[in-house]
Amino acid sequence: MDSPEPPPRPPLRTLLVRNRKRTVLGMDPQQVIKYFFGLNASTAVIVLVLIMLFLLREGIDFLPTYRNELVTYRRAGLEFCDIIDKPLKEHQSLSSSLRQSVSGSLDTLGKTARDRRDAAFLLKNQAEEKATQQRETLEQALEQAPPPAADKLDILRREQQKAAAVAAASLVYPDLFTAAEKQQLQTEFAALTPEVTDLPPFLQTLAADFTAKDHEARTKFEALVTAQEEFEEAPEGLQEVLDELKEHAQETKEKADEFHVLETNRQRLLEAAAKAKNADEKASLTEEAEASVAEPVNLDERTKELTARAGELREQLENYVKAAEKASASLPQEAGTSAATTMLADVRAKLPVHVQEMRDAALQLDQWRSDKPVSMISVIAAFFFGSQWITNSSWQDFFGFVPLLTGSLVIALIAILIATPISVIAAIYTNQFASEREKEIIKPIIEFIQAIPSVVLGFIGISLVGNLIKDFSEVSWLQWVPGFPIQERLNMFNAGCLLAFMAVPTMFSLSEDALNNVPRAYIDASDALGATKLQTVFRVIVPAGISGILSAILLGLGRVIGETMVVLLVAGNRIAIPDFSAGPGVIFQPAHTLTGIIAQELGEVSRGSSHWQALFMVGIVLFAISLLVNWCARAVARRFEPHKA
Amino acid sequence: MNPVPTAENPFAGDNSGIQKRETAARWALRVGSYIVVIITLAIMLHIFIKGAPVTFQSKWPFVNTQFLTELPSQLHVIEDKQGNHYETGVNGADAIKKQLGDNFRSEKTIAYSGGGILGPIVGTALLVIVSVGVALFLGVACAIYLSEYAKHGKFLEMVRLAILNLAGVPSVVFGLFGLGAFVLTAPVFVDVPADRSVFAIPLGFTTLSFEGWDTCVLSGGFTLAFVILPVIITASEQCLQAVPQGFRETSMALGATRWQTIRYSVLPFATPGILTSSILGIARAAGETAPIMFTAALAFKDKLPWQKDLPPLPADASIFAHWEQSVSRFLGIFTESVQALPYHIYTLAAKIPQNEYSERAQYGSVFVFLVLVASLAASSVLLRKRLRAKYRW
Amino acid sequence: MSADSTAKTTPPPVVQVRDMDFCYGTSPALFDINLKVKYHRVTALIGPSGCGKSTLLRCINRMNDRVPSARVTKGEVLVKGKNIHDADVDLTQLRKQVGMVFQKSNPFPKSIYENVAYGLRIHGEKNKSVLDEAVERSLRQSALWDELKDRLNANALALSGGQQQRLCIARAIATLPDVLLMDEPCSALDPISTLKIEELMHQLAQEYTIVIVTHNMQQAVRVSDYTAFLHLGKLVEFAPTEELFTNPREKLTESYLRGTFS
């Protein structure tokens, strides 16, 4: 297909200067491309704004909703009951301390007898457990409707006897018993059969021994025992009245809630009816709306019934206070053991405070008004400074932020205190001292930590670290450590350790960068003055890199506070302000956190409820904290950065 | 004795004390650094020792295919009267019970611990595909703007600040955002908008209703995309910056437009780097739990996303005859909620008691998950090293 | 103190380099250097870039030790009569007595006071009054005292370039070194600051022995008593400055001075 003449080539010049301006929507395509990329670049900004918007959309209604709830709480009289109920809770803890003190004292006399009894019964159970199979078979045979042949039963009996003997022989008898007693126990256990229901004689003796000793002890500490019993029974009258009032208040609240739900429903239906185009539809909606009418509750009327009984309540309260004071007066100085005495002294110190609190509560009863308005500020305060986070309660939900915040902060503090020295040390060593070969080992491994998903670390916390810490806390020569031995495997310290581990790579890399950025000239100058390596590092390099290190620590803190899965799995999830009176041992208590509560509870609440909104509020606070930490880190980095200026 | 400077040796000095101190300090620092290294290795070793036996076996094909290819299910533990324990799935339980007959003593079930982890693996893969797709598109475009177009100014400042802050937002807050934005508000085409729709735009043949995507792969993937967006942007920008300025100048000097320059003289050299770095984003997306908790993940599902109760396509027809249906079924995969590995591990760790029977599933999943994520991260690092050696301008 | 004792007798050369070869790894940098630096005189090292002047300077306080593969392969360097590579030489003592000022001023990001006191502090001086005294003396000697005495706690990085360089000199002389090494101290400064530093050098020469590296021949003429010309790692000529500039013995020197250098 040879064409006779090739088509004329366009002159090069025309090709080059060809006007190639086409326009898209009146714009130069280059401009369009530029705007396209610019738009994409602004996604980061847009997403940030959207995060804020969506959090606010779901969360901002929390304050009015919570306010309504608090208004109902007050107007239905629940608050009235809580005035007495809250301080009365202290009675339980005091009472339990007293009980412990009593049992500690009684133990001084009765402990051996009790231990011997308990040990013997435990052994009996073990012996029976070991021979269960034969025993069960025998029991089944005995229960069969036509009893099996006697010889068959005999075989079974013998087998059971044999198993019981073997079991009795295999037991480890503690040294609470003398050799003769051990022998006797073994004989008795070997003789255990399902047909004999009476306790073997020696066990009976042991039980009787204990009863006698216990009686003796009770006589010896009579004053303490009576005082404790009196105190325990003291609030009965008060509690009775209070329970009645609480029931009444709760009923009021339920009615009010029901009315509220029906009323809103009616309003919605009426609105829909107003909008409906179709006459039939309109009629049916209106009808439905009318059906949803509920009896309005006269809250004032019902709360009056409550306050009417204030006198009765006060009277009972006075009785309680008197009884408590009497018990307090009759508490002896000494208890059986030093621990019990300390506990006793503690109770004696706390009792007057408690009594005073109860008296104050009585005064508050008078001042309480059901129609006192709930101000927005008090709602905000109730959220940010509330010390209770109680949800799904049959009584009243409280959304107090403090327990979660303290949990988060204590854990973050532990994590930062552990992670900072380790990562700064590692950064200094790697940057200044390590050989190239060491650097090639240390750096990738520490950076690898970043790739470990947090849920895996959380799992490690449950399956490995928790047990390690618990075992460690039971080592006898470590008992001087406050909080040891620990009660819970999952606690703030455990979570703090894992979070520290997570924060190390961030803090290490950023600190190392900061040290790397220290100008070479500083090192030259220091060396030329005869400084040793160590002097140069700690007097020149680290101070010069301090801004970077501080900002690394802050960014690590941001990471630690925002981390969810580890704290959700490992922190123990107890929603309460940690008991700081335990001293440094407080770190071994479980706690809940800002992030953990969202992850745990959001899946289970219905959209738009106050609980849902409260969780979004927590999200808003978290978001604000993360922005704040970021801002601080930047400010610090800029503030102390003279050598870059 | 302290040697002091003398006429013979003006530079005498006792540095043995200093030397000792230096050595001691050096060792203290060294020990401090190696503590982290040792802890990391110890944790890895622990997971390997406990998890590898679940995943591997001594017989051919050496990998426990059952664990990797079955869906999670309940584990039944049956005890006979001799005290022997049999671990089995739902179907095996009845058979064993029948076989044991009178010898049967007790049975207990442990949720999630039987079967394998195919469901979670598939779910995580789907989530990663969606999130990386979205994040790469947005992230690379953003990086191109920052590196090639942006001039110093308010806008640039704002974008950089936003990226920094986005990187610091807690992942659970992303979860809340995803729930509010994608699950409850994102736009869909429907015939009749639902009650909860924020607002609806009628388009004639259909309605664009802002009523959300519900919990599904798409919601979770988009949420994750924003979690990893800062990582992708930063990495991509570094790769673009690494292309020498000269390449651009040469291209511009030849009269190419800005876009042509980017298209032909910058992107080809930056792409390998961007892709390797984005593997790191994949690792991060696969590892996050909190963002998918409310947006995509289910604790338990006994079907894979494409196993739905739909009438089968007519067997005789070719796939092209029903392409519409095929496509909509394929897309349907992304509107299903799924199990995901990290959430599965969370369920295993938090929702069932720790005992010898749950350990198999727990350590097995953790091991597989860690191997996946770690090999992704490691390959990213290695590839980047390779690339850096290859493209040294 | 050591300065006094040396001053009494007729002093031997403070720094003496004998037949020294110096290598970075396998590549030799200096060949067969012989140099005697006279007591309380300013000695200038001149030569084209890369001729090894800075390396030679850094040999005198063993700053080259920090480069892992760098070492003296032949000959020796004596400071105050002692071979500084001997085993019983304490490096910190050597550097305390051989101060150094760098091309680019490099004060630490600390206060002016702390900068000057740094040298004394790292050598274990804790007495506040001794430190105060040393800081004042050093700042006076470097002609900074009047300018800065009211703001000793200000950050040193807030000073101007020339002030910073003089501060570095003050920092170097705070430990009362015998020798002060200066590595192109004025190359990054404006003419006025340069002038001030040159004046300072004249004064300092009363108390210290100065070795200065410079690429500025006028400066060598202005400040130095002796000049050494290096070329390609070899010491071509070493003579009193006047003699070397007016009447160079070597052809190479002459062509370098005339600027007809290839």
XYZ file of N, CA and C in Angstrom, chain B residues 38-221:
552
model
N 15.465 -7.423 73.803
C 15.236 -8.758 74.358
C 13.745 -8.992 74.613
N 13.074 -7.970 75.144
C 11.637 -8.139 75.396
C 10.907 -8.426 74.089
N 11.255 -7.662 73.054
C 10.599 -7.886 71.763
C 10.815 -9.320 71.287
N 12.071 -9.750 71.342
C 12.363 -11.094 70.861
C 11.645 -12.134 71.719
N 11.576 -11.877 73.041
C 10.931 -12.840 73.931
C 9.456 -12.976 73.575
N 8.800 -11.855 73.311
C 7.375 -11.916 72.975
C 7.177 -12.674 71.664
N 8.048 -12.365 70.686
C 7.940 -13.057 69.404
C 8.109 -14.561 69.600
N 9.103 -14.901 70.397
C 9.412 -16.305 70.618
C 8.234 -17.000 71.282
N 7.661 -16.330 72.278
C 6.519 -16.893 73.001
C 5.380 -17.192 72.033
N 5.074 -16.214 71.176
C 3.979 -16.410 70.228
C 4.330 -17.517 69.242
N 5.597 -17.547 68.849
C 6.009 -18.564 67.885
C 5.861 -19.954 68.490
N 6.364 -20.103 69.723
C 6.340 -21.424 70.350
C 4.903 -21.904 70.536
N 4.024 -20.978 70.929
C 2.651 -21.402 71.207
C 1.804 -21.466 69.939
N 2.147 -20.635 68.955
C 1.275 -20.511 67.794
C 1.696 -21.369 66.621
N 2.990 -21.582 66.476
C 3.464 -22.315 65.303
C 2.901 -23.729 65.240
N 2.831 -24.449 66.384
C 2.292 -25.814 66.307
C 0.857 -25.861 65.790
N 0.097 -24.779 65.968
C -1.277 -24.772 65.468
C -1.273 -24.623 63.954
N -0.349 -23.810 63.476
C -0.361 -23.464 62.062
C 0.404 -24.468 61.207
N 1.420 -25.035 61.790
C 2.218 -25.990 61.024
C 2.006 -27.386 61.565
N 2.350 -28.361 60.782
C 2.289 -29.735 61.263
C 3.468 -30.498 60.695
N 3.701 -31.690 61.272
C 4.923 -32.382 60.864
C 4.704 -33.170 59.577
N 3.440 -33.389 59.224
C 3.176 -34.140 57.979
C 3.052 -33.177 56.809
N 3.156 -33.723 55.595
C 2.935 -32.924 54.408
C 1.502 -32.416 54.443
N 1.099 -31.237 54.054
C 1.915 -30.184 53.440
C 2.551 -29.258 54.470
N 2.710 -29.725 55.671
C 3.399 -28.996 56.734
C 2.633 -27.785 57.267
N 1.670 -27.336 56.490
C 0.843 -26.254 57.001
C -0.498 -26.849 57.372
N -1.030 -26.445 58.510
C -2.316 -26.949 58.941
C -3.403 -26.317 58.083
N -3.718 -26.983 56.977
C -4.659 -26.382 56.034
C -6.032 -26.215 56.652
N -6.362 -27.134 57.563
C -7.687 -27.055 58.172
C -7.841 -25.733 58.919
N -6.808 -25.353 59.642
C -6.887 -24.118 60.428
C -6.989 -22.895 59.533
N -6.346 -22.968 58.388
C -6.331 -21.795 57.514
C -7.504 -21.743 56.559
N -8.215 -22.861 56.363
C -9.244 -22.848 55.330
C -10.644 -23.091 55.875
N -10.803 -23.226 57.176
C -12.144 -23.432 57.705
C -12.640 -22.183 58.388
N -13.955 -22.091 58.474
C -14.530 -20.960 59.191
C -14.487 -21.245 60.690
N -14.469 -20.200 61.487
C -14.484 -20.428 62.929
C -15.801 -21.094 63.325
N -15.737 -21.909 64.368
C -16.965 -22.521 64.857
C -16.794 -22.841 66.327
N -17.849 -23.403 66.885
C -17.756 -23.793 68.291
C -16.876 -25.020 68.432
N -16.199 -25.075 69.554
C -15.404 -26.253 69.837
C -16.151 -27.078 70.879
N -16.346 -28.379 70.582
C -16.996 -29.257 71.560
C -15.930 -30.127 72.207
N -15.926 -30.152 73.514
C -15.003 -31.032 74.212
C -15.829 -32.083 74.925
N -15.618 -33.328 74.557
C -16.416 -34.412 75.133
C -15.507 -35.265 76.007
N -15.996 -35.564 77.184
C -15.203 -36.366 78.104
C -15.891 -37.710 78.288
N -15.113 -38.773 78.255
C -15.730 -40.066 78.540
C -15.412 -40.455 79.974
N -15.896 -41.622 80.357
C -15.779 -41.962 81.777
C -14.356 -42.313 82.184
N -13.501 -42.579 81.212
C -12.107 -42.847 81.568
C -11.321 -41.536 81.713
N -12.010 -40.436 81.515
C -11.316 -39.164 81.643
C -10.605 -38.745 80.372
N -10.897 -39.422 79.241
C -10.302 -38.977 77.975
C -11.107 -37.807 77.410
N -10.414 -36.904 76.759
C -11.105 -35.756 76.180
C -11.031 -35.828 74.670
N -12.144 -35.549 74.020
C -12.159 -35.488 72.563
C -12.537 -34.084 72.146
N -11.698 -33.445 71.335
C -12.044 -32.121 70.826
C -12.605 -32.280 69.438
N -13.708 -31.633 69.183
C -14.324 -31.819 67.874
C -15.224 -30.644 67.536
N -15.619 -30.577 66.290
C -16.521 -29.512 65.866
C -17.968 -29.886 66.139
N -18.896 -29.102 65.577
C -20.316 -29.338 65.836
C -20.737 -30.702 65.295
N -20.291 -31.007 64.090
C -20.746 -32.235 63.447
C -20.140 -33.455 64.104
N -18.895 -33.328 64.486
C -18.218 -34.461 65.092
C -18.801 -34.819 66.445
N -19.395 -33.842 67.116
C -19.823 -34.061 68.499
C -20.838 -35.203 68.580
N -21.847 -35.161 67.706
C -22.898 -36.179 67.781
C -22.335 -37.554 67.497
N -21.486 -37.620 66.494
C -20.907 -38.905 66.119
C -20.151 -39.504 67.287
N -19.342 -38.682 67.925
C -18.537 -39.196 69.035
C -19.442 -39.619 70.185
N -20.478 -38.811 70.409
C -21.386 -39.156 71.501
C -22.035 -40.512 71.242
N -22.431 -40.697 69.982
C -23.085 -41.955 69.637
C -22.116 -43.108 69.834
N -20.913 -42.858 69.411
C -19.893 -43.890 69.486
C -19.591 -44.252 70.928
N -19.524 -43.249 71.776
C -19.211 -43.487 73.175
C -20.367 -44.196 73.881
N -21.585 -43.866 73.472
C -22.753 -44.500 74.081
C -22.802 -44.241 75.578
N -22.814 -45.330 76.359
C -22.915 -45.204 77.811
C -21.674 -44.596 78.423
N -20.601 -44.699 77.681
C -19.326 -44.230 78.218
C -19.257 -42.698 78.281
N -20.251 -42.037 77.689
C -20.260 -40.574 77.631
C -20.420 -39.991 79.024
N -19.580 -39.003 79.357
C -19.696 -38.435 80.697
C -20.151 -36.974 80.658
N -19.449 -36.124 79.919
C -19.863 -34.717 79.913
C -19.427 -34.079 78.610
N -20.011 -32.948 78.324
C -19.660 -32.230 77.108
C -19.661 -30.753 77.434
N -18.652 -30.058 76.980
C -18.737 -28.595 77.110
C -18.381 -27.954 75.770
N -18.926 -26.773 75.555
C -18.656 -26.104 74.289
C -17.928 -24.802 74.560
N -16.998 -24.493 73.700
C -16.247 -23.253 73.823
C -16.438 -22.475 72.528
N -17.010 -21.290 72.655
C -17.351 -20.525 71.467
C -16.104 -20.126 70.683
N -16.245 -19.965 69.407
C -15.237 -19.422 68.475
C -13.962 -20.255 68.367
N -13.770 -21.257 69.237
C -12.436 -21.856 69.328
C -12.232 -23.009 68.368
N -13.280 -23.466 67.716
C -13.097 -24.586 66.812
C -12.841 -24.113 65.396
N -12.706 -25.098 64.503
C -12.560 -24.760 63.095
C -11.294 -23.991 62.805
N -11.384 -23.047 61.860
C -10.193 -22.317 61.439
C -10.437 -20.834 61.453
N -9.672 -20.121 60.646
C -9.782 -18.665 60.671
C -9.910 -18.108 59.257
N -10.536 -18.872 58.375
C -10.637 -18.385 57.008
C -11.485 -17.110 56.935
N -12.619 -17.123 57.659
C -13.507 -15.955 57.631
C -12.777 -14.674 57.981
N -12.104 -14.645 59.135
C -11.355 -13.441 59.494
C -10.303 -13.053 58.469
N -9.621 -14.053 57.907
C -8.567 -13.711 56.938
C -9.185 -13.034 55.715
N -10.289 -13.620 55.218
C -10.944 -13.041 54.039
C -11.432 -11.630 54.346
N -12.047 -11.471 55.539
C -12.569 -10.159 55.907
C -11.478 -9.115 55.958
N -10.364 -9.470 56.595
C -9.260 -8.523 56.690
C -8.742 -8.174 55.297
N -8.662 -9.193 54.428
C -8.178 -8.927 53.073
C -9.094 -7.932 52.362
N -10.417 -8.138 52.474
C -11.354 -7.227 51.811
C -11.211 -5.812 52.351
N -11.141 -5.703 53.687
C -11.007 -4.387 54.300
C -9.744 -3.692 53.811
N -8.667 -4.468 53.739
C -7.397 -3.879 53.320
C -7.487 -3.405 51.874
N -8.118 -4.217 51.030
C -8.223 -3.826 49.617
C -8.948 -2.493 49.495
N -10.105 -2.389 50.151
C -10.871 -1.149 50.042
C -10.076 0.019 50.615
N -9.535 -0.173 51.821
C -8.895 0.975 52.488
C -7.660 1.419 51.724
N -6.858 0.472 51.258
C -5.644 0.878 50.556
C -5.981 1.513 49.218
N -7.019 0.992 48.555
C -7.441 1.606 47.309
C -7.800 3.067 47.505
N -8.662 3.324 48.484
C -9.095 4.691 48.744
C -7.926 5.555 49.197
N -7.157 5.022 50.141
C -6.091 5.833 50.725
C -5.008 6.143 49.697
N -4.712 5.166 48.828
C -3.673 5.424 47.819
C -4.118 6.525 46.874
N -5.374 6.452 46.437
C -5.870 7.470 45.514
C -5.775 8.854 46.159
N -6.365 8.988 47.343
C -6.368 10.293 47.995
C -4.956 10.714 48.392
N -4.231 9.762 48.958
C -2.917 10.083 49.514
C -1.929 10.498 48.452
N -1.883 9.753 47.344
C -0.915 10.083 46.306
C -1.269 11.425 45.670
N -2.570 11.635 45.436
C -2.969 12.921 44.856
C -2.574 14.059 45.785
N -2.806 13.863 47.060
C -2.446 14.890 48.043
C -0.938 15.121 48.026
N -0.187 14.031 47.978
C 1.272 14.166 47.983
C 1.743 14.888 46.726
N 1.127 14.589 45.581
C 1.516 15.280 44.342
C 1.285 16.774 44.492
N 0.154 17.116 45.083
C -0.106 18.543 45.270
C 0.959 19.158 46.169
N 1.205 18.497 47.298
C 2.143 19.071 48.271
C 3.534 19.201 47.677
N 3.931 18.190 46.903
C 5.314 18.184 46.443
C 5.490 18.958 45.146
N 4.464 18.976 44.276
C 4.671 19.538 42.951
C 3.993 20.891 42.741
N 2.856 21.082 43.383
C 2.096 22.283 43.072
C 2.159 23.353 44.153
N 2.159 22.887 45.417
C 1.901 23.829 46.505
C 2.970 24.903 46.595
N 2.523 26.112 46.863
C 3.451 27.193 47.172
C 3.285 27.505 48.635
N 4.322 28.082 49.201
C 4.224 28.415 50.617
C 3.063 29.342 50.855
N 2.309 29.053 51.886
C 1.178 29.924 52.168
C 0.272 29.308 53.204
N -0.820 29.999 53.419
C -1.776 29.582 54.444
C -2.295 28.178 54.186
N -2.681 27.937 52.910
C -3.317 26.659 52.580
C -2.377 25.495 52.864
N -1.132 25.649 52.401
C -0.155 24.582 52.589
C 0.059 24.322 54.074
N 0.208 25.422 54.804
C 0.401 25.330 56.248
C -0.727 24.521 56.885
N -1.952 24.876 56.450
C -3.141 24.257 57.020
C -3.166 22.760 56.705
N -2.837 22.430 55.447
C -2.856 21.023 55.059
C -1.837 20.240 55.868
N -0.645 20.810 56.008
C 0.392 20.089 56.750
C -0.020 19.881 58.200
N -0.580 20.928 58.778
C -1.033 20.845 60.160
C -2.115 19.781 60.291
N -3.031 19.765 59.306
C -4.125 18.794 59.356
C -3.578 17.379 59.271
N -2.574 17.171 58.418
C -2.012 15.825 58.284
C -1.370 15.391 59.600
N -0.620 16.313 60.201
C 0.014 16.001 61.487
C -1.034 15.621 62.525
N -2.096 16.431 62.594
C -3.111 16.173 63.609
C -3.883 14.901 63.313
N -4.126 14.659 62.029
C -4.834 13.444 61.655
C -4.060 12.220 62.123
N -2.729 12.312 62.029
C -1.907 11.183 62.445
C -2.017 10.946 63.939
N -2.390 11.981 64.680
C -2.437 11.813 66.120
C -3.807 11.487 66.668
N -4.821 11.466 65.814
C -6.174 11.192 66.310
C -6.270 9.728 66.750
N -6.778 9.469 67.950
C -6.870 8.094 68.426
C -7.730 7.236 67.506
N -7.348 5.985 67.368
C -8.043 5.146 66.399
C -9.507 4.946 66.776
N -9.815 4.974 68.071
C -11.207 4.753 68.456
C -12.065 5.948 68.035
N -11.441 7.122 67.969
C -12.180 8.289 67.497
C -12.474 8.142 65.999
N -11.522 7.552 65.269
C -11.811 7.236 63.870
C -12.999 6.282 63.786
N -13.054 5.352 64.741
C -14.183 4.429 64.769
C -15.493 5.177 64.928
N -15.519 6.126 65.856
C -16.730 6.926 66.063
C -17.083 7.698 64.794
N -16.051 8.261 64.186
C -16.252 9.022 62.948
C -16.833 8.121 61.864
N -16.238 6.943 61.711
C -16.725 6.017 60.692
C -18.168 5.635 60.943
N -18.485 5.434 62.230
C -19.857 5.083 62.585
C -20.807 6.219 62.211
N -20.426 7.433 62.588
C -21.299 8.568 62.307
C -21.382 8.865 60.818
N -20.244 8.781 60.133
C -20.197 9.232 58.748
C -20.615 8.142 57.766
N -19.972 6.977 57.836
C -20.213 5.974 56.797
C -21.369 5.054 57.141
N -21.420 4.606 58.387
C -22.470 3.661 58.742
C -23.833 4.347 58.764
N -23.863 5.580 59.237
C -25.162 6.212 59.457
C -25.510 7.310 58.457
N -24.539 7.856 57.729
C -24.855 9.034 56.921
C -24.479 8.939 55.450
N -23.561 8.073 55.100
C -23.050 8.099 53.728
C -24.181 7.914 52.705
N -24.046 8.520 51.521
C -25.143 8.484 50.550
C -25.255 7.144 49.836
N -26.485 6.712 49.613
C -26.723 5.518 48.792
C -27.874 5.814 47.837
N -27.917 5.032 46.746
C -29.048 5.130 45.835
C -30.119 4.153 46.283
N -31.273 4.663 46.592
C -32.362 3.769 46.976
C -33.640 4.252 46.291
N -34.615 3.372 46.259
C -35.895 3.777 45.682
C -36.695 4.599 46.686
N -36.727 4.118 47.913
C -37.449 4.857 48.941
C -36.497 5.134 50.095
N -36.246 6.399 50.394
C -35.314 6.688 51.492
C -35.858 6.183 52.832
N -34.973 5.715 53.661
C -35.381 5.208 54.965
C -35.686 6.373 55.902
N -36.308 6.041 57.043
C -36.683 7.080 58.004
C -35.476 7.839 58.520
N -34.387 7.105 58.701
C -33.248 7.736 59.359
C -32.428 8.611 58.409
N -32.812 8.639 57.135
C -32.066 9.407 56.143
C -31.944 10.868 56.572
N -30.712 11.381 56.490
C -30.492 12.765 56.908
C -31.157 13.724 55.924
N -30.876 13.529 54.639
C -31.703 14.158 53.616
C -31.579 13.385 52.312
N -32.555 13.550 51.482
C -32.604 12.748 50.267
C -32.736 13.668 49.068
N -31.988 13.338 48.000
C -32.084 14.133 46.768
C -32.771 13.270 45.724
N -33.973 13.621 45.305
C -34.637 12.816 44.273
C -33.960 13.043 42.925
N -33.660 11.955 42.237
C -32.994 12.082 40.940
C -33.887 11.579 39.826
N -35.177 11.464 40.097
C -36.051 10.939 39.066
C -36.164 9.433 39.158
N -35.210 8.726 38.496
C -35.314 7.269 38.467
C -34.952 6.632 39.812
N -34.208 7.391 40.625
C -33.843 6.856 41.930
C -33.651 8.033 42.885
N -33.289 7.726 44.104
C -33.101 8.791 45.080
C -31.738 8.632 45.736
N -31.023 9.737 45.852
C -29.751 9.705 46.562
C -30.051 10.053 48.015
N -29.992 9.043 48.834
C -30.404 9.251 50.217
C -29.215 9.125 51.148
N -29.048 10.089 52.034
C -27.947 10.031 52.995
C -28.398 9.235 54.201
N -28.396 7.921 54.026
C -28.868 7.098 55.134
C -27.828 6.086 55.595
N -26.642 6.160 55.043
C -25.567 5.328 55.572
C -25.448 3.993 54.879
N -24.286 3.393 55.013
C -24.001 2.120 54.346
C -24.198 0.934 55.275
N -24.532 1.204 56.509
C -24.640 0.136 57.489
C -23.252 -0.445 57.787
N -23.182 -1.373 58.722
C -21.863 -1.942 58.985
C -21.522 -2.891 57.852
N -20.467 -2.550 57.126
C -20.071 -3.398 56.016
C -18.615 -3.127 55.659
N -18.113 -3.929 54.745
C -16.727 -3.800 54.326
C -16.432 -2.372 53.864
N -17.392 -1.795 53.148
C -17.176 -0.478 52.577
C -16.982 0.564 53.692
N -17.878 0.549 54.687
C -17.756 1.498 55.798
C -16.418 1.319 56.501
N -16.112 0.056 56.830
C -14.867 -0.206 57.545
C -13.669 0.186 56.710
N -13.701 -0.148 55.416
C -12.575 0.166 54.554
C -12.332 1.658 54.445
